[in-house]
């Protein structure tokens, strides 16, 4: 089975621009979660989508948004980029939503904001 | 507010010896804990988990210990191998968190041949 894929792997943007990141979960997985990883902060939860519905949202401003399609693929959008948005964005999938689910991570998208 | 903490940013261990990675949490309602390993340029990969109804779970060279009263868990790797060199994250969740996991900041383990 193919793993979680994320595109693009690397991205450079300037302040004020917007960006869209894509995540394809493992086949059959219906839950997709997004995390931001920055040095010293670990992985911070952004949101989770299950069956095209946002199930849970972390403590991030409204500039961060996402969506999920009927094939479970998910996109994350960040508008009006700030320097502090530079980070590794990780997507994780699991078969279902709910607690005690092992999550399978993709390789991440490295976003640099100049 | 960091609910899961890994206070040691780095750890170096000789090959063949035991590696002990520590993790503390603040929310006593967490009931499921995991360890992930991350190599550079790759996403985290699941290593081992433990439910709060247990105090120990073992999988080959990896053992996770949970001390609920101290809100502390640890990962033991015995014997340590150079291929174990990676960043290790602990994570916690509860029945109310859905698929949201709270991660620590990671400990970078270096196993010296």
Short mmCIF file of C-alpha atoms in Angstrom, two decimals:
data_model
loop_
_atom_site.label_atom_id
_atom_site.label_comp_id
_atom_site.label_asym_id
_atom_site.label_seq_id
_atom_site.Cartn_x
_atom_site.Cartn_y
_atom_site.Cartn_z
CA UNK A 1 0.00 0.00 0.00
CA UNK A 2 1.30 3.44 -0.87
CA UNK A 3 1.95 5.72 2.08
CA UNK A 4 0.74 9.23 2.72
CA UNK A 5 1.95 11.61 0.03
CA UNK A 6 2.29 15.36 0.28
CA UNK A 7 2.90 17.89 -2.45
CA UNK A 8 4.87 19.95 -2.92
CA UNK A 9 7.77 18.88 -0.73
CA UNK A 10 9.34 22.33 -0.65
CA UNK A 11 7.84 25.75 -1.15
CA UNK A 12 9.16 29.30 -0.92
CA UNK A 13 6.73 32.19 -0.65
CA UNK A 14 6.85 35.83 0.36
CA UNK A 15 4.93 37.58 3.09
CA UNK A 16 1.34 38.36 2.20
CA UNK A 17 1.01 35.58 -0.35
CA UNK A 18 -1.18 32.55 0.10
CA UNK A 19 -0.30 28.90 -0.26
CA UNK A 20 -2.10 25.60 -0.76
CA UNK A 21 -0.65 22.28 0.36
CA UNK A 22 -1.97 18.91 -0.69
CA UNK A 23 -2.18 15.56 1.07
CA UNK A 24 -3.22 12.17 -0.27
CA UNK A 25 -3.94 9.69 2.53
CA UNK A 26 -3.34 5.97 2.51
CA UNK A 27 -5.96 4.21 0.42
CA UNK A 28 -8.99 3.47 2.56
CA UNK A 29 -8.12 6.02 5.24
CA UNK A 30 -10.87 8.54 5.76
CA UNK A 31 -9.35 10.78 8.41
CA UNK A 32 -6.71 13.36 7.59
CA UNK A 33 -5.03 15.56 10.20
CA UNK A 34 -2.62 18.42 9.68
CA UNK A 35 0.21 19.44 11.98
CA UNK A 36 2.73 22.28 11.99
CA UNK A 37 6.24 21.50 13.16
CA UNK A 38 8.59 24.28 14.20
CA UNK A 39 11.87 24.10 16.13
CA UNK A 40 11.21 24.11 19.86
CA UNK A 41 7.45 23.72 19.47
CA UNK A 42 7.13 20.14 18.38
CA UNK A 43 4.10 19.21 16.36
CA UNK A 44 1.11 21.49 16.79
CA UNK A 45 -2.29 20.22 15.70
CA UNK A 46 -4.00 22.33 13.04
CA UNK A 47 -7.18 20.42 12.19
CA UNK A 48 -8.69 17.07 11.31
CA UNK A 49 -11.03 16.19 8.48
CA UNK A 50 -13.18 13.09 8.30
CA UNK A 51 -15.69 12.37 5.56
CA UNK A 52 -15.26 15.88 4.17
CA UNK A 53 -16.12 17.49 7.53
CA UNK A 54 -13.81 19.29 9.90
CA UNK A 55 -13.93 17.31 13.13
CA UNK A 56 -11.49 19.19 15.29
CA UNK A 57 -9.46 22.37 15.13
CA UNK A 58 -6.34 23.47 16.93
CA UNK A 59 -5.45 26.91 18.22
CA UNK A 60 -4.45 28.59 14.98
CA UNK A 61 -5.74 31.81 13.40
CA UNK A 62 -8.40 31.79 10.72
CA UNK A 63 -5.73 32.30 8.05
CA UNK A 64 -5.23 28.55 8.28
CA UNK A 65 -7.99 26.58 6.63
CA UNK A 66 -8.49 23.24 5.01
CA UNK A 67 -10.86 20.99 3.21
CA UNK A 68 -11.30 17.36 2.29
CA UNK A 69 -12.60 15.92 -0.92
CA UNK A 70 -14.82 12.92 -1.48
CA UNK A 71 -11.77 10.76 -2.25
CA UNK A 72 -10.35 11.72 1.18
CA UNK A 73 -7.58 13.85 -0.30
CA UNK A 74 -7.11 17.01 1.69
CA UNK A 75 -5.77 20.49 1.09
CA UNK A 76 -4.56 23.06 3.55
CA UNK A 77 -4.54 26.76 2.75
CA UNK A 78 -2.70 29.56 4.49
CA UNK A 79 -3.59 33.09 3.47
CA UNK A 80 -1.66 36.30 4.07
CA UNK A 81 1.54 34.48 4.92
CA UNK A 82 3.69 35.70 7.79
CA UNK A 83 7.36 34.98 8.49
CA UNK A 84 6.32 32.87 11.46
CA UNK A 85 4.44 30.50 9.20
CA UNK A 86 7.74 29.05 8.03
CA UNK A 87 7.58 25.46 9.19
CA UNK A 88 7.27 21.83 8.21
CA UNK A 89 3.63 20.98 7.59
CA UNK A 90 2.79 17.36 8.18
CA UNK A 91 -0.27 15.47 7.14
CA UNK A 92 -1.35 12.27 8.85
CA UNK A 93 -4.04 9.79 7.93
CA UNK A 94 -5.87 7.10 9.84
CA UNK A 95 -8.65 4.70 8.95
CA UNK A 96 -11.24 6.37 11.14
CA UNK A 97 -11.66 9.34 13.40
CA UNK A 98 -11.84 9.03 17.16
CA UNK A 99 -9.32 8.35 19.89
CA UNK A 100 -6.65 5.67 20.04
CA UNK A 101 -6.00 5.69 16.33
CA UNK A 102 -2.47 5.26 15.10
CA UNK A 103 -1.70 8.01 12.62
CA UNK A 104 0.45 7.55 9.55
CA UNK A 105 2.44 10.61 8.56
CA UNK A 106 3.56 11.88 5.21
CA UNK A 107 7.04 13.34 4.61
CA UNK A 108 5.81 16.89 5.02
CA UNK A 109 5.95 20.11 3.05
CA UNK A 110 8.72 22.50 4.04
CA UNK A 111 7.33 26.05 3.71
CA UNK A 112 9.69 28.99 3.82
CA UNK A 113 8.24 32.50 3.99
CA UNK A 114 10.60 35.32 3.02
CA UNK B 1 0.42 25.70 26.78
CA UNK B 2 2.59 22.62 26.28
CA UNK B 3 0.62 19.73 27.74
CA UNK B 4 3.23 17.16 26.76
CA UNK B 5 6.85 17.89 27.54
CA UNK B 6 10.13 16.31 26.64
CA UNK B 7 12.68 18.15 28.72
CA UNK B 8 15.78 16.62 27.15
CA UNK B 9 16.36 18.01 23.66
CA UNK B 10 19.15 15.54 23.01
CA UNK B 11 20.64 12.29 24.26
CA UNK B 12 23.81 10.40 23.30
CA UNK B 13 24.27 6.71 24.06
CA UNK B 14 26.89 4.12 23.19
CA UNK B 15 25.87 1.32 20.88
CA UNK B 16 24.64 -1.69 22.82
CA UNK B 17 23.67 0.30 25.89
CA UNK B 18 20.19 1.31 27.01
CA UNK B 19 18.56 4.51 25.79
CA UNK B 20 15.93 6.04 28.04
CA UNK B 21 13.77 8.82 26.68
CA UNK B 22 11.43 10.64 29.01
CA UNK B 23 8.13 12.42 28.60
CA UNK B 24 5.86 14.25 31.06
CA UNK B 25 2.29 15.34 30.62
CA UNK B 26 0.05 17.68 32.56
CA UNK B 27 -3.46 16.53 31.72
CA UNK B 28 -4.49 13.53 33.82
CA UNK B 29 -7.35 12.84 31.39
CA UNK B 30 -4.99 11.63 28.68
CA UNK B 31 -5.48 7.90 28.30
CA UNK B 32 -3.49 6.91 25.23
CA UNK B 33 0.17 7.54 24.60
CA UNK B 34 2.41 6.93 21.62
CA UNK B 35 6.02 7.26 20.63
CA UNK B 36 7.03 8.28 17.13
CA UNK B 37 10.46 8.24 15.54
CA UNK B 38 11.46 10.79 12.93
CA UNK B 39 14.40 10.73 10.54
CA UNK B 40 15.43 13.91 8.69
CA UNK B 41 13.34 14.64 5.59
CA UNK B 42 10.79 12.00 6.56
CA UNK B 43 7.52 12.12 8.45
CA UNK B 44 7.26 10.61 11.93
CA UNK B 45 6.71 6.86 12.03
CA UNK B 46 4.79 5.08 14.74
CA UNK B 47 6.94 3.13 17.17
CA UNK B 48 4.92 1.92 20.13
CA UNK B 49 1.85 2.88 22.13
CA UNK B 50 0.36 2.30 25.57
CA UNK B 51 -3.10 2.65 26.99
CA UNK B 52 -3.61 4.11 30.44
CA UNK B 53 -4.96 0.78 31.69
CA UNK B 54 -1.43 -0.63 31.38
CA UNK B 55 1.85 0.42 32.91
CA UNK B 56 4.15 -1.32 30.46
CA UNK B 57 4.13 -2.33 26.83
CA UNK B 58 6.95 -4.13 25.09
CA UNK B 59 7.75 -4.61 21.42
CA UNK B 60 11.10 -6.15 20.65
CA UNK B 61 13.85 -3.80 21.73
CA UNK B 62 11.35 -1.08 22.64
CA UNK B 63 9.49 -0.83 25.93
CA UNK B 64 7.25 2.00 27.07
CA UNK B 65 6.55 2.53 30.76
CA UNK B 66 3.67 4.61 32.06
CA UNK B 67 3.50 6.08 35.56
CA UNK B 68 0.06 7.66 35.80
CA UNK B 69 0.49 9.05 39.30
CA UNK B 70 3.61 10.92 38.18
CA UNK B 71 2.14 11.73 34.74
CA UNK B 72 5.31 10.37 33.24
CA UNK B 73 6.18 7.93 30.51
CA UNK B 74 9.46 6.67 29.24
CA UNK B 75 10.75 4.77 26.25
CA UNK B 76 13.53 2.24 26.76
CA UNK B 77 15.56 0.99 23.81
CA UNK B 78 17.72 -2.03 24.56
CA UNK B 79 20.20 -2.59 23.04
CA UNK B 80 20.62 0.72 21.24
CA UNK B 81 21.78 0.58 17.63
CA UNK B 82 23.21 3.29 15.37
CA UNK B 83 20.06 3.06 13.21
CA UNK B 84 18.05 4.21 16.21
CA UNK B 85 19.59 7.68 15.86
CA UNK B 86 16.59 9.91 15.18
CA UNK B 87 14.27 12.39 16.85
CA UNK B 88 11.72 10.75 19.15
CA UNK B 89 8.37 12.35 19.89
CA UNK B 90 5.92 11.30 22.54
CA UNK B 91 2.26 12.06 22.00
CA UNK B 92 -0.91 11.84 24.06
CA UNK B 93 -4.61 11.80 23.42
CA UNK B 94 -7.84 11.40 25.34
CA UNK B 95 -11.36 10.25 24.66
CA UNK B 96 -12.39 13.85 24.01
CA UNK B 97 -9.57 14.72 21.60
CA UNK B 98 -10.66 12.65 18.64
CA UNK B 99 -7.72 12.24 16.32
CA UNK B 100 -5.93 15.24 17.84
CA UNK B 101 -2.69 14.23 19.44
CA UNK B 102 -0.65 16.45 21.72
CA UNK B 103 3.03 16.09 20.92
CA UNK B 104 6.14 16.82 22.89
CA UNK B 105 8.98 18.85 21.40
CA UNK B 106 11.11 15.81 20.67
CA UNK B 107 14.39 14.31 21.87
CA UNK B 108 17.21 13.81 19.41
CA UNK B 109 18.89 10.48 20.10
CA UNK B 110 22.40 9.77 18.85
CA UNK B 111 23.71 6.24 19.18
CA UNK B 112 27.49 6.22 18.96
CA UNK B 113 29.03 3.16 17.30
#
